[in-house]
Amino acid sequence: MDQGEVVLCGSSAYTRKFYLNEDFENLPEQIKDDLKILCVLYTEDVGGTLQLVFDEDGNLNFRTECKADDYTYDEIGSVLKIKQLQQTRQELLEALEIFYKVFFLGEQYEEG
């Protein structure tokens, strides 16, 4: 399945909304709740928008943006917050990558 980039979820400080790609509605409720908390807390702390995006190889990336005239956006805080999330939520993020690679890209799961 060659899809290029696929957005898993996102949040916006501007609209104060959370988005979950409908292709991932079958994720367990706890995972969906964790993603919502992760994204919403990020945009509440830093501002702007955050998207979690799978690249064509199935790697999960954080993508952030802000409006050009948004002087409240904390660019340094954004980098630090993403590093913190990647460390504290490493297990969740790795599990999502495995899920995507197996169920969306059709790869074989190899433990190890």
C-alpha angles and dihedrals in degrees: 000000000000107000104145108214121004123193112225098185144324147189135209129207088199098058094023089226137130123215128199117187107245089228086072098049089111092067113113114272092243091057092048090049091049091051092049092050092046094050098040094047090050094053092043091053101038107018128220121072134307129200128182105214132184113218122215090273093054097255114145113230134185114232120190133183139170136192115266091241095046103115092170093065110111106217095178091044088052093059092045093046092050091050089049092050092047089055101040096040097036094122093052093046093048091048090052091051091051091047092051095045093050102039102030105027096033096232122155116253113238118185116219 
